[in-house]
PDB file of C-alpha atoms in Angstrom:
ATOM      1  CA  UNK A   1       3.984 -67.315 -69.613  1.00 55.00           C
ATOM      2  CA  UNK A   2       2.624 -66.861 -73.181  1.00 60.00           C
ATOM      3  CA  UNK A   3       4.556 -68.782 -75.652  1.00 65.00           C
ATOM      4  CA  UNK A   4       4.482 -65.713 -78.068  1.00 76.00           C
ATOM      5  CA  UNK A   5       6.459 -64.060 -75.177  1.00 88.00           C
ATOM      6  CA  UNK A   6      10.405 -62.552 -76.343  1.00 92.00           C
ATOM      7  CA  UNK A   7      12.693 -64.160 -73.391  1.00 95.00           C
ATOM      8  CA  UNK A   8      15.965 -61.725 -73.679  1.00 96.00           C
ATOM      9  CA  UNK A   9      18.555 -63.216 -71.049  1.00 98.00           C
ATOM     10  CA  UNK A  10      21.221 -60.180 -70.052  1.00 97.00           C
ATOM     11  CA  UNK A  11      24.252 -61.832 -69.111  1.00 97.00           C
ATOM     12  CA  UNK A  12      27.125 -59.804 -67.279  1.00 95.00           C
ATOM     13  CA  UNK A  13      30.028 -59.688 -65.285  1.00 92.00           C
ATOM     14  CA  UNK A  14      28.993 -56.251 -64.124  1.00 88.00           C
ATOM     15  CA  UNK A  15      25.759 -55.153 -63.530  1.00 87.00           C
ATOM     16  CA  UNK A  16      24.587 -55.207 -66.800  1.00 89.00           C
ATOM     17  CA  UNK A  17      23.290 -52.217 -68.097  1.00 88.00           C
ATOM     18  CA  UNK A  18      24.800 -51.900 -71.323  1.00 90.00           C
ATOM     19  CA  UNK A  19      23.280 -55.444 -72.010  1.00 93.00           C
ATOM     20  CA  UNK A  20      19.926 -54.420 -70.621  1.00 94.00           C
ATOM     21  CA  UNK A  21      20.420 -51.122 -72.781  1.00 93.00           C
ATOM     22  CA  UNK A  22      20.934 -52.642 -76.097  1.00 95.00           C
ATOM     23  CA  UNK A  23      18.217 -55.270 -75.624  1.00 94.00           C
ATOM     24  CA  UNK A  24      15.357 -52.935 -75.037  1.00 92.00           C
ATOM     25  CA  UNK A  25      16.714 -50.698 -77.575  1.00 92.00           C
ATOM     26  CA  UNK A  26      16.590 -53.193 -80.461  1.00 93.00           C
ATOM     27  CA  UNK A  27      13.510 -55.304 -79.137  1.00 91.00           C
ATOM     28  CA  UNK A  28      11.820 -51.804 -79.083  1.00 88.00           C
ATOM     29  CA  UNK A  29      12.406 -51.447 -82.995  1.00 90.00           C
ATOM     30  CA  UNK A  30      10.156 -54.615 -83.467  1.00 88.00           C
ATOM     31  CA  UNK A  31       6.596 -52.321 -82.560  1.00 74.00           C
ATOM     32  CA  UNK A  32       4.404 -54.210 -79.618  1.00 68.00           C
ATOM     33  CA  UNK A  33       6.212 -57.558 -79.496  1.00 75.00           C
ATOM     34  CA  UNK A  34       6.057 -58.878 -76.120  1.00 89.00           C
ATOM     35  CA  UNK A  35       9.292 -59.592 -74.526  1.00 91.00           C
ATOM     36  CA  UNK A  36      10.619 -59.732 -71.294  1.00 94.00           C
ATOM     37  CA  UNK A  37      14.541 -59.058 -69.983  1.00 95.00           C
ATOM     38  CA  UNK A  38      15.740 -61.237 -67.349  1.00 96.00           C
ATOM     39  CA  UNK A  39      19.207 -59.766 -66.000  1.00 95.00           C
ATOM     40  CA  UNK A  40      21.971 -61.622 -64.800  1.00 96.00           C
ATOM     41  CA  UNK A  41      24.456 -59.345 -62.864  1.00 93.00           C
ATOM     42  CA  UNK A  42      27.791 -60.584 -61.332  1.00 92.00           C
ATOM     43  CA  UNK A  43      27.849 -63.862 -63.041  1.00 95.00           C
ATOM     44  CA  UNK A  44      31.016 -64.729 -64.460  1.00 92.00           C
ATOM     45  CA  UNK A  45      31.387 -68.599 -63.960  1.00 94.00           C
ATOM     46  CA  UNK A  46      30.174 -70.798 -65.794  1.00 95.00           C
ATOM     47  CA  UNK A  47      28.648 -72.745 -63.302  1.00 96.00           C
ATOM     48  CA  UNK A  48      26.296 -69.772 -62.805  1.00 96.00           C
ATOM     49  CA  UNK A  49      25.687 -69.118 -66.149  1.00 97.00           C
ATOM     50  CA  UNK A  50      25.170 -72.615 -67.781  1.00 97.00           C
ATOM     51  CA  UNK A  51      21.572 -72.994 -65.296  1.00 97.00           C
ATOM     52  CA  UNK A  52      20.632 -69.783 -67.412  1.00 97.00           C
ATOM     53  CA  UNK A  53      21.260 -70.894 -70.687  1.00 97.00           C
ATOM     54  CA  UNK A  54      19.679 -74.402 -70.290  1.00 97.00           C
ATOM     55  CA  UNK A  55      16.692 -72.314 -68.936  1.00 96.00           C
ATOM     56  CA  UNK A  56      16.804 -70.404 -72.081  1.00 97.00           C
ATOM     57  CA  UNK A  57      17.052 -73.595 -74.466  1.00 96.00           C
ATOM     58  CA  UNK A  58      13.304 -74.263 -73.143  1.00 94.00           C
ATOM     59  CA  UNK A  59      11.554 -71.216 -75.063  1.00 91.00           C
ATOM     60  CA  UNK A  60      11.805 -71.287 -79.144  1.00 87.00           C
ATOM     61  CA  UNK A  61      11.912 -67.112 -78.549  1.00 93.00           C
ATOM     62  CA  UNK A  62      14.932 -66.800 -76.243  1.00 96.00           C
ATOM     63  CA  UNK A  63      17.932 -64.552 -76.630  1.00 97.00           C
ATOM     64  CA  UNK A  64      21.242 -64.130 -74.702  1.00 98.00           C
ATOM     65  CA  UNK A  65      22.849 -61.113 -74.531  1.00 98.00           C
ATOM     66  CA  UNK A  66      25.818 -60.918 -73.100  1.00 97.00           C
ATOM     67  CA  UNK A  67      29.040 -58.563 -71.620  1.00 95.00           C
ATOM     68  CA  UNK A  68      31.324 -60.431 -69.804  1.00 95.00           C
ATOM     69  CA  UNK A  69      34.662 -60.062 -70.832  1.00 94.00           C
ATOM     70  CA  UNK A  70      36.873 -63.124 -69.456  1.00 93.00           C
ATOM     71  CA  UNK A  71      37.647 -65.446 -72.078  1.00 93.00           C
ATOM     72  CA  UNK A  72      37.181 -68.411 -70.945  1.00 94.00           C
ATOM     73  CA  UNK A  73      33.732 -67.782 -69.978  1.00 96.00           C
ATOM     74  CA  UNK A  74      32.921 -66.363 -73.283  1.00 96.00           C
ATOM     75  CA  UNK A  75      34.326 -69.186 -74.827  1.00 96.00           C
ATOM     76  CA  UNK A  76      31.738 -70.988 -73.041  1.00 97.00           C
ATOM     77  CA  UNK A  77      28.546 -69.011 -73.423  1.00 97.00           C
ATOM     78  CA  UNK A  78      29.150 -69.733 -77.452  1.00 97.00           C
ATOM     79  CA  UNK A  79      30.131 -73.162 -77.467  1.00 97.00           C
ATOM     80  CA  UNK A  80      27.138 -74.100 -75.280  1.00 97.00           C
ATOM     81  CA  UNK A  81      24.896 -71.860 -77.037  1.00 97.00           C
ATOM     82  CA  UNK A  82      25.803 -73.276 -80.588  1.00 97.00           C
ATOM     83  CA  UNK A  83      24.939 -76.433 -78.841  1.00 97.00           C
ATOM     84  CA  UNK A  84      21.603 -75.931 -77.563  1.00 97.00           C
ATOM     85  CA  UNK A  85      20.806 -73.935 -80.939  1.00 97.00           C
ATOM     86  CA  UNK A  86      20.426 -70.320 -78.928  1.00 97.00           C
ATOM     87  CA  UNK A  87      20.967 -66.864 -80.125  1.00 97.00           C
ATOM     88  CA  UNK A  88      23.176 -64.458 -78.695  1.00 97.00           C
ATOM     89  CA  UNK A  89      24.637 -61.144 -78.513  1.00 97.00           C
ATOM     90  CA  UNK A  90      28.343 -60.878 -77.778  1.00 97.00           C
ATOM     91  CA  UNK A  91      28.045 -57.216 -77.121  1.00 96.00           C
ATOM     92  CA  UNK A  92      31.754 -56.242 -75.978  1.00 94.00           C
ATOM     93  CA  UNK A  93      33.245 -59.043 -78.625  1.00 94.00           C
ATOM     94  CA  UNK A  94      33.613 -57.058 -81.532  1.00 94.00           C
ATOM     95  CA  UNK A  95      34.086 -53.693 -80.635  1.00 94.00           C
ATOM     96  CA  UNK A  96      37.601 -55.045 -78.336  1.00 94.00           C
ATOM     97  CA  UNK A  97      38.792 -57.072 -81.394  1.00 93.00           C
ATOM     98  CA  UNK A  98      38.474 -54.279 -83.312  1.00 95.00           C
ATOM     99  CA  UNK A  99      40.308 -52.026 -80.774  1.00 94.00           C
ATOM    100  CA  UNK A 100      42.612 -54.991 -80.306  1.00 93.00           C
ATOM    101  CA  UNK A 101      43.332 -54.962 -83.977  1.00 94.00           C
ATOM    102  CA  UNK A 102      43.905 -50.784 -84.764  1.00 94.00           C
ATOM    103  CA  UNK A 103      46.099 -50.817 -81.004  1.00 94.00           C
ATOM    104  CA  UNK A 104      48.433 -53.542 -81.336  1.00 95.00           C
ATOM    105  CA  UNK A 105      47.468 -54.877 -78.126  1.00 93.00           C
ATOM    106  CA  UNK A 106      44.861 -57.287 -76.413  1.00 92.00           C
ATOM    107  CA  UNK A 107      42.569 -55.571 -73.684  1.00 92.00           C
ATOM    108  CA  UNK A 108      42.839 -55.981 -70.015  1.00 90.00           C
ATOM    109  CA  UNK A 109      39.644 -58.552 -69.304  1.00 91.00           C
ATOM    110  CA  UNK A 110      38.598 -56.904 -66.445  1.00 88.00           C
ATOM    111  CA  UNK A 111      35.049 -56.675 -65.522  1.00 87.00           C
ATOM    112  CA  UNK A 112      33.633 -53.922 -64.181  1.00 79.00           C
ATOM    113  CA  UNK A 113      35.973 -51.576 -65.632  1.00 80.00           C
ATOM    114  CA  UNK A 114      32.900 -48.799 -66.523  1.00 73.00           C
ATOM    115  CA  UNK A 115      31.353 -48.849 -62.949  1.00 69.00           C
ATOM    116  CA  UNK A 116      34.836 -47.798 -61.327  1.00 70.00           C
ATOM    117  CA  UNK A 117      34.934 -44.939 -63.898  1.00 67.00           C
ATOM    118  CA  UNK A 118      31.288 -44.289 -62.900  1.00 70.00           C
ATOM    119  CA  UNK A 119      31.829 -44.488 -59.301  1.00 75.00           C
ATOM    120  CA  UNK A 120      34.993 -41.530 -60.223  1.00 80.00           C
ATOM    121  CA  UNK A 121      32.423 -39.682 -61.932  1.00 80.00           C
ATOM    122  CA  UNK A 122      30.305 -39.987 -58.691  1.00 84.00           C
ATOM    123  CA  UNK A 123      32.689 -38.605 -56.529  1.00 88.00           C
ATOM    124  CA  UNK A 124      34.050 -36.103 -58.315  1.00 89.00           C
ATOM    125  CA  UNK A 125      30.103 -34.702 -58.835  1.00 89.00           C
ATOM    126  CA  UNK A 126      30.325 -35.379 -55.033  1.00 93.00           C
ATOM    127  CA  UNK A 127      33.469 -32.963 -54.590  1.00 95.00           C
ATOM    128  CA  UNK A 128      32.335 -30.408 -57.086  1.00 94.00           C
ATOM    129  CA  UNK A 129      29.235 -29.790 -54.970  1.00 94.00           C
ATOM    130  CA  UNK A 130      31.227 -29.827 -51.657  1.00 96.00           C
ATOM    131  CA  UNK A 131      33.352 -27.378 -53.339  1.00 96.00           C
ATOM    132  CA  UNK A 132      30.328 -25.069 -54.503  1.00 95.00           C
ATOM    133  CA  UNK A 133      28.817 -25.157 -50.776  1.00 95.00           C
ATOM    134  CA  UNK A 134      32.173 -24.371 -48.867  1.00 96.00           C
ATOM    135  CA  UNK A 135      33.154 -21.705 -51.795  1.00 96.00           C
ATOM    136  CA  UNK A 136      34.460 -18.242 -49.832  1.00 95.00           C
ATOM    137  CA  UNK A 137      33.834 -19.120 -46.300  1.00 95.00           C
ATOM    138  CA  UNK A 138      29.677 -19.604 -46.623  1.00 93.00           C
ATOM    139  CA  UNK A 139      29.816 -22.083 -44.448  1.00 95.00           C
ATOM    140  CA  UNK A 140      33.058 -22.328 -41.977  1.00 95.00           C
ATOM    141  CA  UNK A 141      31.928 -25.760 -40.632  1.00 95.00           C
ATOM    142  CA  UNK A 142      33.253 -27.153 -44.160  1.00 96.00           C
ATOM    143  CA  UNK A 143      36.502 -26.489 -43.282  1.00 96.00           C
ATOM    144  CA  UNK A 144      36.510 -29.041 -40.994  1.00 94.00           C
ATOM    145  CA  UNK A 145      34.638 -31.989 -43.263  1.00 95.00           C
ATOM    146  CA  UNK A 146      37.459 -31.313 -46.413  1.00 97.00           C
ATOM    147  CA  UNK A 147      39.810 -32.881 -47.565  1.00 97.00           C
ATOM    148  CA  UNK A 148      42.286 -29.875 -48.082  1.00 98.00           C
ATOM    149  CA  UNK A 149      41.085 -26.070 -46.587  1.00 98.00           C
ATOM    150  CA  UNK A 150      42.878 -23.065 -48.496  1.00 98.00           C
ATOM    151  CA  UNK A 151      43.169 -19.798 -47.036  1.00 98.00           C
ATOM    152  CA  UNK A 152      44.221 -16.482 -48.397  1.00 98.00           C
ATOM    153  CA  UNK A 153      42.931 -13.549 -49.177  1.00 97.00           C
ATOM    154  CA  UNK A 154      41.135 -12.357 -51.719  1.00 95.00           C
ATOM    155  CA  UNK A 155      41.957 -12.931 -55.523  1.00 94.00           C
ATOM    156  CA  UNK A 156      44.364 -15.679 -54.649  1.00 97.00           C
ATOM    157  CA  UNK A 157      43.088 -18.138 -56.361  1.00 96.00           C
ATOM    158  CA  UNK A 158      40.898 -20.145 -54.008  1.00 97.00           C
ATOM    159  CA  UNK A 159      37.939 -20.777 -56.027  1.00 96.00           C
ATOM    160  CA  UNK A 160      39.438 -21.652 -59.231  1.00 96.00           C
ATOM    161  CA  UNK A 161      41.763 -23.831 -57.240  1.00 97.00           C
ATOM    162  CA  UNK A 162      39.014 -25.003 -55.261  1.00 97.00           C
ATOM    163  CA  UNK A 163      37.027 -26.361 -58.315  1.00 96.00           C
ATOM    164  CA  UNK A 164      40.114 -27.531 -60.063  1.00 95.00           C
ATOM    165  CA  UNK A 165      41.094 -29.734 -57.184  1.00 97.00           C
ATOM    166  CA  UNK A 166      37.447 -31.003 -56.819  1.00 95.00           C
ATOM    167  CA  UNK A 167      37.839 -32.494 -60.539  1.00 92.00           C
ATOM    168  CA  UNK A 168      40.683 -34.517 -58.722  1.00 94.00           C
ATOM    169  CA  UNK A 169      38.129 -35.977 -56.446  1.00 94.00           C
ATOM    170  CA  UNK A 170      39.333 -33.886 -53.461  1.00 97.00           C
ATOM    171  CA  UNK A 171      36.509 -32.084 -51.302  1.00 97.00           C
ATOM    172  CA  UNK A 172      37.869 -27.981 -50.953  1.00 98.00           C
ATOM    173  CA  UNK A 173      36.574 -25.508 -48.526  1.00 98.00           C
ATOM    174  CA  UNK A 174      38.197 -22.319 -48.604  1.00 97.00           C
ATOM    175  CA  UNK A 175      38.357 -19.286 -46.648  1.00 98.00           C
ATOM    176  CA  UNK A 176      38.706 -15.984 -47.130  1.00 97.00           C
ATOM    177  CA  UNK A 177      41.101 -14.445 -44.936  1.00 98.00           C
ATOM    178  CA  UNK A 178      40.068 -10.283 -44.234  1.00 96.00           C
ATOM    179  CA  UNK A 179      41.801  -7.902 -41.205  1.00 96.00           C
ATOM    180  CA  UNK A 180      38.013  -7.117 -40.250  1.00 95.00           C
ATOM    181  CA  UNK A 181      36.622 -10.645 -39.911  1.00 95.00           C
ATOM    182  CA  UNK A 182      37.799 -13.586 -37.153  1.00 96.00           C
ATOM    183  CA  UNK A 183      39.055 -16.512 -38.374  1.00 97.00           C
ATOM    184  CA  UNK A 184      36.498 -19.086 -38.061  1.00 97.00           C
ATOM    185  CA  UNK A 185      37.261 -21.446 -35.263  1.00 97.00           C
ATOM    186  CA  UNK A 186      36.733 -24.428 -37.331  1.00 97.00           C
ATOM    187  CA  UNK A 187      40.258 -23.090 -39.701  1.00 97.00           C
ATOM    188  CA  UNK A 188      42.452 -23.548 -36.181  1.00 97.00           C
ATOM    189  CA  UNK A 189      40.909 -27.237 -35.499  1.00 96.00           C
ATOM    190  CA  UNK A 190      41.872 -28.004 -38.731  1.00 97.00           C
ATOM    191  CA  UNK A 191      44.715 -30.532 -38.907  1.00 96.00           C
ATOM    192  CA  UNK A 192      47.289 -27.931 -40.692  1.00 96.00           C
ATOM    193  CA  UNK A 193      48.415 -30.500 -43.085  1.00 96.00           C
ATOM    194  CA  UNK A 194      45.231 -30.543 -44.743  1.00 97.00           C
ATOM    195  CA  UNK A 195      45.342 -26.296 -44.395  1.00 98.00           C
ATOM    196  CA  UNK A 196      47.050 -24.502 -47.308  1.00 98.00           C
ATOM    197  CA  UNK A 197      47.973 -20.716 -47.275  1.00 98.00           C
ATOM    198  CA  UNK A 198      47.799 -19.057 -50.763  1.00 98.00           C
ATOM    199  CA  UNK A 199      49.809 -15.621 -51.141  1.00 98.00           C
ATOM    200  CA  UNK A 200      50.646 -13.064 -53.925  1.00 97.00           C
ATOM    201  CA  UNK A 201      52.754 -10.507 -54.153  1.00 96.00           C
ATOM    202  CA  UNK A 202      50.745  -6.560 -54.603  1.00 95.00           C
ATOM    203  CA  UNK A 203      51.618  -5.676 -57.828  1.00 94.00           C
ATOM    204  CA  UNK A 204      49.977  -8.836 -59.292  1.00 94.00           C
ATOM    205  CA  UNK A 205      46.848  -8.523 -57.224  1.00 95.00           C
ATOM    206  CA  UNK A 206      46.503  -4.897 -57.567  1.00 93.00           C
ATOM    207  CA  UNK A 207      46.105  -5.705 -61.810  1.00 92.00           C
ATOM    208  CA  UNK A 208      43.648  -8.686 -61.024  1.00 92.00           C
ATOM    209  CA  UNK A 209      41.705  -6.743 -58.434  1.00 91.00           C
ATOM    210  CA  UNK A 210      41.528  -3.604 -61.108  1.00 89.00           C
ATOM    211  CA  UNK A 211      40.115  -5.743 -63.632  1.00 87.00           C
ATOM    212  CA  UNK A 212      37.957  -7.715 -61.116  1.00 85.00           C
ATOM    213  CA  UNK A 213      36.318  -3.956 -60.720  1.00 88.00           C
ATOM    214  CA  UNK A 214      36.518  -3.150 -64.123  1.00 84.00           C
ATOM    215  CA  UNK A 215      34.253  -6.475 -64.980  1.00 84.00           C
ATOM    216  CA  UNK A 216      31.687  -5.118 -62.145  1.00 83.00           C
ATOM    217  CA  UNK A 217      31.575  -2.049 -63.747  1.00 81.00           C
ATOM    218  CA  UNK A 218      33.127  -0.204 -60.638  1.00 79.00           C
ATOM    219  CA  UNK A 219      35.923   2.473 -60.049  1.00 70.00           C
ATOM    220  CA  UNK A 220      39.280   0.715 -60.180  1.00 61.00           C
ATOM    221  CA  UNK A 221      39.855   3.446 -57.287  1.00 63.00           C
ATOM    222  CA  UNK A 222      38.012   1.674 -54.754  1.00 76.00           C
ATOM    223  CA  UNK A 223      39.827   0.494 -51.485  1.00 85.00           C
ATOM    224  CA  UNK A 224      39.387  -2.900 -52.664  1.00 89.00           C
ATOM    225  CA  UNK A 225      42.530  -2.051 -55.179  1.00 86.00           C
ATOM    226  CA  UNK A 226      44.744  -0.113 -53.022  1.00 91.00           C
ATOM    227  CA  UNK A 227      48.130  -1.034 -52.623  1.00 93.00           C
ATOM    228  CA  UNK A 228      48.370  -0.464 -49.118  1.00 95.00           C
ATOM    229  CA  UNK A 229      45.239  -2.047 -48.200  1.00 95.00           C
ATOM    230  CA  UNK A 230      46.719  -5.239 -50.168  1.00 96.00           C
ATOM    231  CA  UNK A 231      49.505  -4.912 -48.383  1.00 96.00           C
ATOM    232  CA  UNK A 232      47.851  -4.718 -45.209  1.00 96.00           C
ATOM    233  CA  UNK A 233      46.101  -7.713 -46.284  1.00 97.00           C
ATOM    234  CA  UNK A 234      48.834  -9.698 -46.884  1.00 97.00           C
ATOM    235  CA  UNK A 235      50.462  -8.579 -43.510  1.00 97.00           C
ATOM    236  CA  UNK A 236      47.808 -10.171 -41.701  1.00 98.00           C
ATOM    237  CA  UNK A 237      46.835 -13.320 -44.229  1.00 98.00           C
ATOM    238  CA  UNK A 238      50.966 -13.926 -43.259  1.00 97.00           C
ATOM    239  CA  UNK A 239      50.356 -13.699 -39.342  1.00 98.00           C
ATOM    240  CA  UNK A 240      47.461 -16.230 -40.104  1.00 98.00           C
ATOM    241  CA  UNK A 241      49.319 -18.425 -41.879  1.00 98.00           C
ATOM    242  CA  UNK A 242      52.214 -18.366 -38.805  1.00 97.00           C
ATOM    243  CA  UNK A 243      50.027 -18.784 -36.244  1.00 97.00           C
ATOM    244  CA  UNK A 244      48.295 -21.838 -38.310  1.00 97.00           C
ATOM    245  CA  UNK A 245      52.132 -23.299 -39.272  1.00 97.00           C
ATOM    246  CA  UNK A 246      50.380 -24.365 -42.601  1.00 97.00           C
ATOM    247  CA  UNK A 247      52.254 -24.042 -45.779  1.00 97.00           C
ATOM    248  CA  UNK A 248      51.962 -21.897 -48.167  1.00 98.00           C
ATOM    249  CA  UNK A 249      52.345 -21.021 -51.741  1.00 98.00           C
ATOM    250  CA  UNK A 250      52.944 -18.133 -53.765  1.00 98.00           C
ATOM    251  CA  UNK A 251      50.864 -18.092 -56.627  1.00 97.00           C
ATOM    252  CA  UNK A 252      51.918 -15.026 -58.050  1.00 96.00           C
ATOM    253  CA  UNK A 253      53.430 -16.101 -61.239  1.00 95.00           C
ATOM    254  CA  UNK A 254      51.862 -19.870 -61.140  1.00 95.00           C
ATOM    255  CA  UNK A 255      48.415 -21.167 -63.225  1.00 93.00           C
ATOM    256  CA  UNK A 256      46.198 -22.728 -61.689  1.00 95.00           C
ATOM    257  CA  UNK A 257      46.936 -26.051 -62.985  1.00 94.00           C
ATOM    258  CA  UNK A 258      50.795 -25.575 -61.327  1.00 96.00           C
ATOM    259  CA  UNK A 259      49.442 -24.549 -57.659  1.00 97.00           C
ATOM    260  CA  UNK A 260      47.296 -27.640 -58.008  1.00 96.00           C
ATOM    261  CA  UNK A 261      49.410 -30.042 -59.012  1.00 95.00           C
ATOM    262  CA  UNK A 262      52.029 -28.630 -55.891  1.00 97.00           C
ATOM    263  CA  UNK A 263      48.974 -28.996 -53.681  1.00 97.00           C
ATOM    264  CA  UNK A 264      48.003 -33.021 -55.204  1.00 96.00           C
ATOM    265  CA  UNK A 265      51.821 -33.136 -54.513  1.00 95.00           C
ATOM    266  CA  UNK A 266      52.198 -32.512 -51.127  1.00 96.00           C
ATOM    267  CA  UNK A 267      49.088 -34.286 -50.192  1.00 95.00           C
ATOM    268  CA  UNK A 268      50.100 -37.180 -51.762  1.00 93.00           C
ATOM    269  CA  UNK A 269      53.732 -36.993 -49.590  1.00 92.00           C
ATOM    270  CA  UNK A 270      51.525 -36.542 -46.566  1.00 87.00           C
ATOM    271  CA  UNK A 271      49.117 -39.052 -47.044  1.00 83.00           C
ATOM    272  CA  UNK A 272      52.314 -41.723 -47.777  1.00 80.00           C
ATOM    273  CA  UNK A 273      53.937 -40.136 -44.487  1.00 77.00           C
ATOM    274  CA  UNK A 274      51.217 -40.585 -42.282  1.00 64.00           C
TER     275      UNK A 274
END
């Protein structure tokens, strides 16, 4: 290797992207200089990292960069970089003592902590997309892959719910329940614990379903806001919801947010229960 060569050790308890980050970012701000970044994931001991750091004490242009979090091997890192004269880069150091200072309190030492928020983020992309596919009954075979399938029909609330629930991390498929249209199989092979009936009473849905048209730029006379064809869907979204033995909730006077956190409820009983 060229002696001119930049030798930037990453050091982390993680997987070390932040360290990797910051390195190329700052070693970029020095125009054509040739470096190279040598990452050190999952090392946390410091009889893995003190081969790394005598390696380092071998090339005048070495730097360690580092994110692990545990004291103690911190501690270390410094005190045997100090003695072999290296450089280094406590990256998380200063912003936690600051924290630590304006808090009151000393931070948890856990590595890792930002990859189990990323792997949340992950999942609830993961669930958002489910959520999107499965929307309205597009694809019935959903109903059988999520984690919770609502039923009810129309201007209940399913969607909304659907995505709010998704931001929980729980996959949604819902279905539309209509007098004209068969249940899909896949609703009835559903374990009905995971199947939740949504209802509302006419007078509420008749005023959403007006302004539903209204937004559409259609007739708020249309069949679609009639009060007895709501009530003759609600008739036979109730017979669907007997012959399922699901629960169900009335979400006539409820937010979203309240119908969802019932729902995280009871799935969170029946998850402990079973």
């Amino acid at each position: 290797m060229d002696s001119s060569t930049m030798i930037i050790y990453v050091i982390s308890d993680s997987i070390g992207e932040t360290g990797e980050l910051i390195a190329k970012s700052s070693v970029k701000q020095f125009e054509s200089y040739n470096y190279e970044i040598k990452r050190y994931p999952y090392h946390n001991s410091i009889e893995q990292i003190e081969p790394i750091l005598e390696e380092a004490s071998k090339n005048k242009k070495s730097l360690i960069v580092y994110t692990n979090v545990v004291q103690k091997t911190r501690d270390f890192i410094e005190e045997k970089a100090k003695a072999l004269n290296l450089h280094t880069v406590d990256v998380m150091g200063g912003p936690m003592d600051q924290l630590e200072d304006i808090l009151g309190y000393p931070p948890l030492r856990e590595p890792g902590l930002i990859r189990r928020l990323d792997d949340n983020y992950f999942k609830k992309v993961e669930a958002i997309e489910f959520a999107v596919k499965y929307d309205d009954g597009k694809d019935p075979r959903g109903a059988k892959k999520a984690d919770i399938c609502l039923v009810g029909i129309s201007r209940t609330s399913k969607t909304p719910l659907s995505m709010y629930l998704a931001n929980k991390l729980y996959k949604v498929a819902n279905i539309p329940l209509v007098p004209e249209v068969p249940v899909p199989s896949e609703v009835y092979e559903k374990d009905v614990k995971r199947v939740i009936g949504l209802t509302c009473n006419p007078e509420k849905l008749i005023s959403i379903r007006e302004e539903r048209l209204k937004s559409l730029g259609l007739s708020g006379s249309a069949k679609y806001a009639n009060i007895e064809r709501i009530k003759e869907e609600l008739r036979y979204s109730q017979q669907i919801m007997d012959e399922l033995g699901c629960i169900v909730i009335d979400v006539s006077t409820k937010a979203i947010e309240e119908t969802a956190e019932i729902i995280i409820d009871y799935m969170e009983n029946m998850e402990k229960n079973f």
